[in-house]
Coordinates of C-alpha atoms in Angstrom, one line a residue:
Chain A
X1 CA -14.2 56.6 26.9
X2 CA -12.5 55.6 30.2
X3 CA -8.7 55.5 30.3
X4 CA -9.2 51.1 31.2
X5 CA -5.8 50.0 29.9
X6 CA -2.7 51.2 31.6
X7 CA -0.2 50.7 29.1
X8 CA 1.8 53.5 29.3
X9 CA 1.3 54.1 25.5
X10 CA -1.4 56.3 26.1
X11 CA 0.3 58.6 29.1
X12 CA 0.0 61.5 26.8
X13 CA -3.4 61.0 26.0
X14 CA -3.5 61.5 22.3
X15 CA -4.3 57.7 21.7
X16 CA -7.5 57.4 23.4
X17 CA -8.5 60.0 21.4
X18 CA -8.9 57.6 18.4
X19 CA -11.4 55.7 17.9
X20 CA -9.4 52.4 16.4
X21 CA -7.2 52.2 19.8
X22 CA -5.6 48.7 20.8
X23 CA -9.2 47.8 22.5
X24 CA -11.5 48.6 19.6
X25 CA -9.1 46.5 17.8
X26 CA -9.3 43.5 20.3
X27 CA -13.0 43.8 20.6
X28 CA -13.1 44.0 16.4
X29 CA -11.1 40.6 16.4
X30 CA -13.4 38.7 19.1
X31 CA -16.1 39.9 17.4
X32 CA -15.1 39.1 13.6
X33 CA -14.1 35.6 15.2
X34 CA -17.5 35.0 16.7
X35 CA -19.4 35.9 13.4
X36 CA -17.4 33.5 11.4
X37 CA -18.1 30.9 14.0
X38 CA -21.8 31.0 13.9
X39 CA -21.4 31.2 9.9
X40 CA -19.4 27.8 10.1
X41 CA -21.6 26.6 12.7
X42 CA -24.8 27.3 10.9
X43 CA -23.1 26.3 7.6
X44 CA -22.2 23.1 9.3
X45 CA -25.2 22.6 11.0
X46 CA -26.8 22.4 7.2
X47 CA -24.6 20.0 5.9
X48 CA -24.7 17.7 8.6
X49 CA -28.5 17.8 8.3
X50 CA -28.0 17.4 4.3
X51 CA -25.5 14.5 4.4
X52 CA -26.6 10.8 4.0
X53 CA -25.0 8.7 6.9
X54 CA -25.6 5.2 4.9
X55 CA -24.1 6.7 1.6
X56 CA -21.6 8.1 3.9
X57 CA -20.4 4.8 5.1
X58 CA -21.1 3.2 1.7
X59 CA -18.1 5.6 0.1
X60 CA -15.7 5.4 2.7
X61 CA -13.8 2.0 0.9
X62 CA -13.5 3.6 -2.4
X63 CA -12.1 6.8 -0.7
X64 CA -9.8 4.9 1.0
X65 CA -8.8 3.2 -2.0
X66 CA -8.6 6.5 -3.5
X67 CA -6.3 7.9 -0.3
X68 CA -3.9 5.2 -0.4
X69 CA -3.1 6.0 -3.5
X70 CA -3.2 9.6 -2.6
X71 CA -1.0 8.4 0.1
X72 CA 1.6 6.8 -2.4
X73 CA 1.9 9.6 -5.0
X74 CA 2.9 12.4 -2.6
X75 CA 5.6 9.9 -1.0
X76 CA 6.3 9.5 -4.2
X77 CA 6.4 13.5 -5.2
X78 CA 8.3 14.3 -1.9
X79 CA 10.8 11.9 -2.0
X80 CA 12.0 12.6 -5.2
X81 CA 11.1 16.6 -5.1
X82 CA 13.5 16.7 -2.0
X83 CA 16.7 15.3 -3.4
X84 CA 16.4 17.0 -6.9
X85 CA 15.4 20.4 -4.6
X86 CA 18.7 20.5 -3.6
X87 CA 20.6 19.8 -6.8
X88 CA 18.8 22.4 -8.0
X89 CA 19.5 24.5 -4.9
X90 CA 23.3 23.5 -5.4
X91 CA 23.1 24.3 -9.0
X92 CA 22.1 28.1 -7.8
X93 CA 24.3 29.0 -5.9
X94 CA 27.0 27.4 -8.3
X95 CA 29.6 30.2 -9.4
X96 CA 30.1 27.8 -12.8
X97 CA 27.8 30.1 -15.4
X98 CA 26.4 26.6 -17.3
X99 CA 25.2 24.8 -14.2
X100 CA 23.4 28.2 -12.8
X101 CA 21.8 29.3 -15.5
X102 CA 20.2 25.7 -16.5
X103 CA 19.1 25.6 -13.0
X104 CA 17.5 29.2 -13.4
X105 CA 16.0 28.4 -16.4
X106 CA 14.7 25.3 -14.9
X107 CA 13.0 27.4 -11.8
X108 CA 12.1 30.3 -14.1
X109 CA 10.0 27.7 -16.2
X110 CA 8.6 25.1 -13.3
X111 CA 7.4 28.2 -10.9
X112 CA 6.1 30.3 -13.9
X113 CA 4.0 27.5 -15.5
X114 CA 1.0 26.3 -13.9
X115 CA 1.5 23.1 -12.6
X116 CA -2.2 21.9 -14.3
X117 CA -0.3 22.1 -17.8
X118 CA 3.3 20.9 -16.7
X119 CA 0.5 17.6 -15.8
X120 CA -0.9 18.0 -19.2
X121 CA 2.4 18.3 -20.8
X122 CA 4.2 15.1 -19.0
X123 CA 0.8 12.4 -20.0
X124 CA -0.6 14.2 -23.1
X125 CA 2.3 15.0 -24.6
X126 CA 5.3 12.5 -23.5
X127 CA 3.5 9.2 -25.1
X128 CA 2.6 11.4 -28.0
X129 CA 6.3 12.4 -28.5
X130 CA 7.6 8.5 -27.9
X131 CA 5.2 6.9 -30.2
X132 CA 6.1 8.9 -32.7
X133 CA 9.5 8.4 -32.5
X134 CA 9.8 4.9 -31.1
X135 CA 6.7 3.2 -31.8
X136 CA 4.4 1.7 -29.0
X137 CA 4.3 3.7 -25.5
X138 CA 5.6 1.0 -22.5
X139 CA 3.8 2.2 -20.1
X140 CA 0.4 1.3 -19.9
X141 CA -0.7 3.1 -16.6
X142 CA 1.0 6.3 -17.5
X143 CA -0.9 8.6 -15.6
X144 CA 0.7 7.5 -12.2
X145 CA 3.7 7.7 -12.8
X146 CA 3.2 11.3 -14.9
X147 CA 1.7 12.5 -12.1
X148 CA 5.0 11.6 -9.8
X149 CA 6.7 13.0 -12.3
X150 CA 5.2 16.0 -13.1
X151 CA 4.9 17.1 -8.8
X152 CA 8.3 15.8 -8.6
X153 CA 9.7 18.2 -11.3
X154 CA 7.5 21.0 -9.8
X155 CA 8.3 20.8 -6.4
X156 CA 11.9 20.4 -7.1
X157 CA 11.8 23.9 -8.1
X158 CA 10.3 25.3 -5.3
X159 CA 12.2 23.1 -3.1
X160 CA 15.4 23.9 -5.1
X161 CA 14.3 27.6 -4.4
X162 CA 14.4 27.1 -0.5
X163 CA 17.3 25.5 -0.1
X164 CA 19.2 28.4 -2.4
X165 CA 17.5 30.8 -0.2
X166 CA 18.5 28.3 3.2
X167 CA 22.2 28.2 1.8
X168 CA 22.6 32.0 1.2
X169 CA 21.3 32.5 4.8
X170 CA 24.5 30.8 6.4
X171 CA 27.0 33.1 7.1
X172 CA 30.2 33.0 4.7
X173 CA 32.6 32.4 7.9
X174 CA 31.0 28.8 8.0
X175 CA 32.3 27.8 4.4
X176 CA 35.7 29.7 4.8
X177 CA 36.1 28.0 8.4
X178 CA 35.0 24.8 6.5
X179 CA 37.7 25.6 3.9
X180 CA 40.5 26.4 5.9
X181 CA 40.5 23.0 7.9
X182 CA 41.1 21.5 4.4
X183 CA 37.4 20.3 3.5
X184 CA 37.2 20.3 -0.4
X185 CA 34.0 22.6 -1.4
X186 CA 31.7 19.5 -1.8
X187 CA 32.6 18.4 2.2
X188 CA 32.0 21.7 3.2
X189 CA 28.7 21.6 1.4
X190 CA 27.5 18.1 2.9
X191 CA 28.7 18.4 6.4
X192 CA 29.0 21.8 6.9
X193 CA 27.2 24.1 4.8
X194 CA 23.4 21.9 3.8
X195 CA 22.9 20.9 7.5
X196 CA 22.0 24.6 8.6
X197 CA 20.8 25.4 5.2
X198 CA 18.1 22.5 5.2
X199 CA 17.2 24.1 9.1
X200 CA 17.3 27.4 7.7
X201 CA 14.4 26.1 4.3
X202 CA 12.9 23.7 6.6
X203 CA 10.0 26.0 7.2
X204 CA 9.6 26.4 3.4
X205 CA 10.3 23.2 2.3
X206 CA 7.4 22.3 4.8
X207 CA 4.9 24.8 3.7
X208 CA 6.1 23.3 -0.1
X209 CA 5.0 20.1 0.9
X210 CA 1.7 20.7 2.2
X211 CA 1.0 22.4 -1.0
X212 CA 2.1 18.9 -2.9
X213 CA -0.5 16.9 -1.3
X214 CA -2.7 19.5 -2.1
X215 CA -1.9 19.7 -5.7
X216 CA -2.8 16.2 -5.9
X217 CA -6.4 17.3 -6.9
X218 CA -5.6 18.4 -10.1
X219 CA -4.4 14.5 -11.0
X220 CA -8.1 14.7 -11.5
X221 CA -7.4 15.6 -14.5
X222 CA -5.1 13.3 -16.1
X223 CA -7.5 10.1 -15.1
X224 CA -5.7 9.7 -11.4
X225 CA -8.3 8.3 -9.5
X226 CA -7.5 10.6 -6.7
X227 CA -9.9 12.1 -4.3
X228 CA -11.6 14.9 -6.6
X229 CA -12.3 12.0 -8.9
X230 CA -13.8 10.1 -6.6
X231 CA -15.9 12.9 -5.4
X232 CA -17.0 13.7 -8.9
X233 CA -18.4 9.9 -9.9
X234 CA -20.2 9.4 -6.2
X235 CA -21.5 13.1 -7.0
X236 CA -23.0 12.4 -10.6
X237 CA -24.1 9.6 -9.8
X238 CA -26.4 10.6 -6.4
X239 CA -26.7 14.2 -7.0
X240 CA -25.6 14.0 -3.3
X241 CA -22.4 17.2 -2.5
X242 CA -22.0 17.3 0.2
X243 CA -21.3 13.9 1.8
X244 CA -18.1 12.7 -0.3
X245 CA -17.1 16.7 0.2
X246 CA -17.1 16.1 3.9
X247 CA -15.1 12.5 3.4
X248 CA -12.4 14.1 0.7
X249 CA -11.9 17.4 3.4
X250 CA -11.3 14.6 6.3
X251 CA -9.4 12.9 4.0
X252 CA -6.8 15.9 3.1
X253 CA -6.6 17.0 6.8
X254 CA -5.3 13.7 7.7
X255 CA -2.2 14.1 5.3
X256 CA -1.7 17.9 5.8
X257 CA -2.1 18.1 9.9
X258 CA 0.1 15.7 10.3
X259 CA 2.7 16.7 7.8
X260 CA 2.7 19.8 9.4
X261 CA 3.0 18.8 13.1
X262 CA 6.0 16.8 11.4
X263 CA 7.9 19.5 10.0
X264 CA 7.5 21.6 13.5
X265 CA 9.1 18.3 15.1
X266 CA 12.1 18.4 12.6
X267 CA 12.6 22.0 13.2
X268 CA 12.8 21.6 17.1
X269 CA 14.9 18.3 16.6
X270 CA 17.4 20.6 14.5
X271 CA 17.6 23.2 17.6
X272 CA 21.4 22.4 18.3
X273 CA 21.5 23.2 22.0
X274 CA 19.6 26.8 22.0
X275 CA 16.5 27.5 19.7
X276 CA 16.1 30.4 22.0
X277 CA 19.2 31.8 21.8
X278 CA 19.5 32.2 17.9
Chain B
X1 CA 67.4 34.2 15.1
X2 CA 67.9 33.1 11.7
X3 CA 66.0 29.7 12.0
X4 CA 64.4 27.8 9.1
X5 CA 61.3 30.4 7.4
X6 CA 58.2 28.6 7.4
X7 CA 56.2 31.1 5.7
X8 CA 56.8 33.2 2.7
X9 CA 55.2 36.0 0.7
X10 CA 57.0 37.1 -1.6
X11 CA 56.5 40.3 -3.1
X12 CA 52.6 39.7 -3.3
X13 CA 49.7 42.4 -4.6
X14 CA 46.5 41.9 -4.3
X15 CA 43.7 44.4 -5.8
X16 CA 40.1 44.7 -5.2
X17 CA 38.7 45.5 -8.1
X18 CA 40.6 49.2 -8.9
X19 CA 42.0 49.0 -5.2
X20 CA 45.0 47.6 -5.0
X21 CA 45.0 46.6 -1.2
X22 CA 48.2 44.8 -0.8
X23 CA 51.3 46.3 -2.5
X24 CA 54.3 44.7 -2.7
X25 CA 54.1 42.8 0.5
X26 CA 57.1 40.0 1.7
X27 CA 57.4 39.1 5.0
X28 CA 58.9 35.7 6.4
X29 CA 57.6 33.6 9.1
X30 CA 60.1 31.5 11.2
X31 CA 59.7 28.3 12.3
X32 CA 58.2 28.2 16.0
X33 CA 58.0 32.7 16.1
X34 CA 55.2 34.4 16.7
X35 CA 54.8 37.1 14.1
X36 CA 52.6 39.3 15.2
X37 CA 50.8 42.1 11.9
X38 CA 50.0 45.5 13.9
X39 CA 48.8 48.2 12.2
X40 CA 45.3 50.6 11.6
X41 CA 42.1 49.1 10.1
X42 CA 41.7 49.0 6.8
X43 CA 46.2 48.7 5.9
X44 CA 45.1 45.3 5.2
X45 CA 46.8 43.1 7.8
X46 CA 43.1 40.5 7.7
X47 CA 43.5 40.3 4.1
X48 CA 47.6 39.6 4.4
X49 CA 46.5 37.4 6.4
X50 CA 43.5 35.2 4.2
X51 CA 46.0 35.2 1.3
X52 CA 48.0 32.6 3.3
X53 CA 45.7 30.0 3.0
X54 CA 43.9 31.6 -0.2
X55 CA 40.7 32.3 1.3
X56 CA 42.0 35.3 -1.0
X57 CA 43.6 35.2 -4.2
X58 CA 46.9 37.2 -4.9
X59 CA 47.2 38.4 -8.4
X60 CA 51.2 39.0 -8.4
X61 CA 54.0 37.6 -6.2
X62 CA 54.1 33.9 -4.4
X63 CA 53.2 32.5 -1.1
X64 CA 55.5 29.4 0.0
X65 CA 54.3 27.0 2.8
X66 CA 57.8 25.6 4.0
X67 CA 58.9 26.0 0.6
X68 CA 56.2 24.8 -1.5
X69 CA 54.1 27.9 -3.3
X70 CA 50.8 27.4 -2.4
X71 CA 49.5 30.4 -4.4
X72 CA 50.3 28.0 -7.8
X73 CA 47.6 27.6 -9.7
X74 CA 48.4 23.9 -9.4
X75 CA 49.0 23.8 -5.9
X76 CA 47.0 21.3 -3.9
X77 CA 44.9 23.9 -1.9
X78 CA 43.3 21.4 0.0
X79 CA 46.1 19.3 1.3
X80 CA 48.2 22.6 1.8
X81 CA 45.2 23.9 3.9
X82 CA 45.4 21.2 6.0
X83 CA 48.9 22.8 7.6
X84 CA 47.8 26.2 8.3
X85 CA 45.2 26.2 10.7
X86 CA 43.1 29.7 10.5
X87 CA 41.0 31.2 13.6
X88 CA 38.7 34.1 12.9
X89 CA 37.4 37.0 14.4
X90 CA 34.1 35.8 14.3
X91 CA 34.5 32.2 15.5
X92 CA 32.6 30.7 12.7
X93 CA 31.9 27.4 15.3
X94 CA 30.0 25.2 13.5
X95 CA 26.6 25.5 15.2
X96 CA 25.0 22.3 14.1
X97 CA 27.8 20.5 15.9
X98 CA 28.9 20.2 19.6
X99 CA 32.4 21.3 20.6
X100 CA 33.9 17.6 20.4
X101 CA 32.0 17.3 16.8
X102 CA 33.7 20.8 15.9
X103 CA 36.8 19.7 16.8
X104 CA 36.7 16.4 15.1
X105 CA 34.7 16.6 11.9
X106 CA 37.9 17.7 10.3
X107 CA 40.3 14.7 11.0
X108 CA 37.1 12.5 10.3
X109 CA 36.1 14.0 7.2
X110 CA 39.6 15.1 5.3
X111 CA 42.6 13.3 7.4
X112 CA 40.1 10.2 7.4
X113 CA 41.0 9.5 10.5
X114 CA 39.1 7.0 12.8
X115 CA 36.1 8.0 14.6
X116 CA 37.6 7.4 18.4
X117 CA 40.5 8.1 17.5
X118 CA 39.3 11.7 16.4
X119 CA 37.6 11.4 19.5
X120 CA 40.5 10.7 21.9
X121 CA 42.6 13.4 20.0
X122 CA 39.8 15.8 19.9
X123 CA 39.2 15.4 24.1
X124 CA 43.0 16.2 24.8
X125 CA 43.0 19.0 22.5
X126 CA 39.6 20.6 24.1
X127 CA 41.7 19.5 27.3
X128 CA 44.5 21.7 26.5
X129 CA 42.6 24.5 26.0
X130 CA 40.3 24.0 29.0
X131 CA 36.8 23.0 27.3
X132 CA 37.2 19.6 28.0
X133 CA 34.4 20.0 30.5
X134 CA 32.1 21.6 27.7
X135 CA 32.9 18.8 25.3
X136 CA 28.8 18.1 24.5
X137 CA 27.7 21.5 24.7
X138 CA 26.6 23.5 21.4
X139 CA 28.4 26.7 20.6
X140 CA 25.2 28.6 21.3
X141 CA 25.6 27.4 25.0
X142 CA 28.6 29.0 25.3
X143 CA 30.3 32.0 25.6
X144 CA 32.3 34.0 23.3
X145 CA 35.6 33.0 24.5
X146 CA 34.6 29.6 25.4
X147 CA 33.8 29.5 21.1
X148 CA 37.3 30.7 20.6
X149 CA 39.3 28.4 22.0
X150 CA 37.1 25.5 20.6
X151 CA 37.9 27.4 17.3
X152 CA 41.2 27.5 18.5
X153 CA 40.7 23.5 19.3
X154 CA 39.5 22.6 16.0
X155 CA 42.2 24.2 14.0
X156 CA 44.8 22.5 16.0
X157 CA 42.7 19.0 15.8
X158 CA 44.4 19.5 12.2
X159 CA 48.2 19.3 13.4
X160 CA 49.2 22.4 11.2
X161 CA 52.4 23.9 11.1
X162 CA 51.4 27.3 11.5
X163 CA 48.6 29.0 12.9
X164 CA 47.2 32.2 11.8
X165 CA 44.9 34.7 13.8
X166 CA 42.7 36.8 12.5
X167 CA 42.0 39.3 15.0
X168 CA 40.5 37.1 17.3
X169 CA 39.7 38.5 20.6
X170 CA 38.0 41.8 18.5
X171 CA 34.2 40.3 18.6
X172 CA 34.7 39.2 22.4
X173 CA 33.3 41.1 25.6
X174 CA 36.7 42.4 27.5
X175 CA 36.5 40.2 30.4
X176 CA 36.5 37.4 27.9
X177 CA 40.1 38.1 25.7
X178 CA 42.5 37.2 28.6
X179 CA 41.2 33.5 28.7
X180 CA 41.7 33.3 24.7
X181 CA 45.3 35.3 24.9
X182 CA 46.5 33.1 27.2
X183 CA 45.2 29.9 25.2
X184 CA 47.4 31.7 22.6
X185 CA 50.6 32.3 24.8
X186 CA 50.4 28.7 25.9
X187 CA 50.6 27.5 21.9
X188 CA 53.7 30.0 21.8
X189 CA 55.3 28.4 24.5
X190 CA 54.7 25.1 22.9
X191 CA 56.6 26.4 19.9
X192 CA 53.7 26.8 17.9
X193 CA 54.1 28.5 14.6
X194 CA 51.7 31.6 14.7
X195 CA 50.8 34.7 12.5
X196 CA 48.7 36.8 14.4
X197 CA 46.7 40.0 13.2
X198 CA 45.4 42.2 16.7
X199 CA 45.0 45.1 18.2
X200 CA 46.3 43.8 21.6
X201 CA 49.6 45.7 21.9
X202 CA 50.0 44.0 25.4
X203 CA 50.3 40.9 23.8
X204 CA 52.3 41.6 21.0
X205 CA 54.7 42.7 23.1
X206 CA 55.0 40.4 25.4
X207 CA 54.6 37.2 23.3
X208 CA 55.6 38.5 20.1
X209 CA 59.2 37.3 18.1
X210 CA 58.3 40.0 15.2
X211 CA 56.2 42.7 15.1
X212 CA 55.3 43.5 11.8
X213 CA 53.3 47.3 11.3
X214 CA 51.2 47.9 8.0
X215 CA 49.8 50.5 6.5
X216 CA 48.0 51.3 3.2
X217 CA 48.8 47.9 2.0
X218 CA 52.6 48.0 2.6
X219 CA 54.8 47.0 5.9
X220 CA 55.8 50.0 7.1
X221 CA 58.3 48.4 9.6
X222 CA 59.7 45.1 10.8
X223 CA 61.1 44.3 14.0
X224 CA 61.6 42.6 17.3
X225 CA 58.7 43.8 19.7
X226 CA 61.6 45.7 22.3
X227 CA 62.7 47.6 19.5
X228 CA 59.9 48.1 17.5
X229 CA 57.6 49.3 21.4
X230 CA 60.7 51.3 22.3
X231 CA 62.7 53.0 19.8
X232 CA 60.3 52.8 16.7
X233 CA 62.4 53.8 13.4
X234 CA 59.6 55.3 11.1
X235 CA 57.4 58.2 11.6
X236 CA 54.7 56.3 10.7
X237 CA 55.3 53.5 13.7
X238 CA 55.8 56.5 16.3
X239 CA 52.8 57.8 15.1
X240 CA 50.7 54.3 15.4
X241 CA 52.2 53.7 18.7
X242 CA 51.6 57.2 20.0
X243 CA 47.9 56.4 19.4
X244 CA 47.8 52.9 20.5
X245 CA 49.9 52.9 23.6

């Protein structure tokens, strides 16, 4: 093989000697990237040809219907996942023993327990629990709010696990100089120490909340009429896939894009004078 | 000089763990000196030092802020904070806040003091130490000794009776310490209140009231920086100075 790159790397020669050198490597990519490509594109191709445009169009308002409500739930999930996150990030990094072991526990148990039976748990098993005890459930559309509930309590946890690992990545100086102005720990916390510990989990915290919309699929389960459920009515009932599947994959790409492209704006918004530099 | 002692430890030990780093240290601070802690890394000057505003805990002897022991359980540790300002070797500049932020989130936040005023205050303290000009700019944008005299700023924003330095021109580039030093010798001059840990024998000397030398966690000797430079009284000063000097 010719000597075509001019690296430097391979002065000595031994490296063009190999066979899986930095150009098979970059030819191996390209040509792994064009395979998949015609796969998708001849996957796609199918699909398109298989997909009903008038059933297509005839869906569309009960997905809608279905995504606003999609919509509300994760605002729902996020907003309160956020604030409890960082209680619960507070609570682990808390040198008082009670308040950081009942917020390990609560981790330990929210991240080791699928969130499918956390679901099952909160709108099986709360009502069951209440009528027992109290007589008539109040709530007669329970699965909405058990579903906020039940992504709010799971999120937190992860959340609460990005913001302990945001805190713990701010150097110790910051809460001693903090400190040694005369800040009480809690004023140090708000304005000195969870500003640079939210940049630092931002990234995670992100990531977290992509995964929440996500997880809205499984509120098929607990009777949300969410997206999957959707799918799965307009499905039994026309035998038709793939044309709801291409509507509910529109659907979720609308949320997660954008909530992605939003978190990269936050973090570039938090760059305080030098991004580069840090 | 006998004037009025501003700051007291009195017969303080402090152990890490089995090490007991700090043994049976007093020392006095005067009102307006410049008390200056000399001495090899490690014979726990730094830590002397963080014990005066309890970013360390002492486990035997007192500390008194103008007569009031701030290492009492009971003591108000917040409000007593508040009167010893504390620069650092390492700046610790907030970096989520401009210099002008730095310097007033303080007086804002625990003096509850009114936004412009901070403001005002904050501009002719960044003025005094010649940042002024870098008022909006974030401590990344700046250069190490332009982040120590905003730090320098900020603990001053605070109007505290004494200041203590922890070794603070160690992390900065060499061409960078005599901008910070002089901030320092300015403060002196003002009649400033200052405890100062470094290695800069220059300015120890020169702008020094009390030189103080430790080693292994004891003073070793105490005395007024001609003295103390010319005619050192213990072996173990001669031999410190014969290294330094």
């Amino acid at each position: 093989m010719s000597d075509a790159y001019t690296d430097g790397a391979a002065a000595d020669g031994s490296t063009t000697d190999r066979w899986f050198n930095d150009q098979t490597l970059k030819r191996a990519g390209a040509a792994i990237a064009g395979a998949f490509t015609l796969a998708v594109g001849v996957l796609l191709y199918y699909i398109v040809d298989f997909a009903d445009p008038n059933l297509f169009v005839r869906i569309i308002p009960r997905f809608l219907e279905a995504f606003v409500l999609v919509l509300g739930i994760v605002a729902g999930g996020s907003v309160l996942s956020i604030p409890l996150g960082i209680f619960v990030g507070l609570g682990r990094v808390s040198k008082t023993r009670f308040t950081n072991a009942i917020s390990t526990g609560y981790v330990e148990f929210f991240r080791g327990t699928p969130l499918l039976f956390q679901l099952i748990v909160i709108y099986y098993g709360i009502p069951a629990l209440w009528i027992q005890n109290f007589g008539d459930f109040p709530i007669s559309n329970w699965a909405i709010p058990a579903a906020i509930i039940g992504l709010m309590l799971n999120h937190g946890a992860y959340v609460g696990e990005a913001i302990r690992g945001g805190i713990g990545a701010v150097p110790e100086g910051q809460m001693e100089a903090a400190r040694s102005l005369g800040m009480s720990y809690v004023q140090a916390m708000r304005e000195v120490i969870l500003p640079q510990a939210w940049r630092n989990a931002l990234a995670a915290i992100g990531n977290d909340q992509v995964i929440l919309v996500k997880d809205t699929s499984l509120l098929t389960v607990i009777a949300v009429p969410e997206l999957i459920s959707e799918f799965r009515q307009v499905n039994s009932a026309t035998f038709d896939p793939w044309t709801p599947i291409i509507l509910v994959a529109i659907l979720y790409l609308c949320i997660t894009i954008p909530l992605g492209k939003f978190v990269r704006y936050l973090e570039a918004r938090s760059d305080w004078g030098g991004g580069d530099r840090r | 000089m006998s004037a009025h002692s501003l700051l007291e430890f009195d017969n303080i030990d402090k152990y890490y763990g089995d090490t007991h780093v700090l043994k049976e240290v007093s020392l006095e601070v005067d009102e307006q000196d410049v008390c200056v802690v000399i001495g090899p890394s490690g014979s726990g000057k730094s830590t002397l030092l963080r014990c005066a505003n309890r970013l360390e805990e002492i486990q035997a002897g007192e500390i008194r802020l103008d007569g009031t022991a701030l290492t009492h359980p009971e003591a108000d540790i917040n409000m007593l904070r508040q009167r010893i300002g504390m620069v650092f070797q390492s700046f610790n500049l907030f970096p989520h806040k401009t210099a002008i932020e730095n310097v007033t989130l303080a007086p804002q936040k625990v003096k509850g003091i009114d936004d412009e005023i901070a403001y005002e205050e904050g501009m002719s303290i960044l003025e005094d130490v010649g940042m002024s000009g870098h008022a909006d700019a974030y401590p990344n944008q700046l250069s190490g000794g332009q982040q120590q005299r905003i730090a320098i700023a900020r603990a001053l924003a605070m109007d505290p009776r004494v200041m203590l330095f922890d070794e603070v021109t160690s992390a900065l580039d060499p061409e960078l310490v005599g901008e910070v030093l002089e901030v320092m010798r300015a403060l002196a001059e003002e009649g400033m209140t200052m405890m100062v840990v470094t290695h800069e024998m220059g300015f120890a000397r020169e702008v020094g009231d009390k030189i103080v030398l430790m080693a292994d966690g004891k003073v070793v000797e105490t005395g007024e920086p001609k003295a103390f430079f010319e005619n050192p009284q213990t072996d173990r000063a001669q031999q410190f100075l014969s290294r330094m000097l």
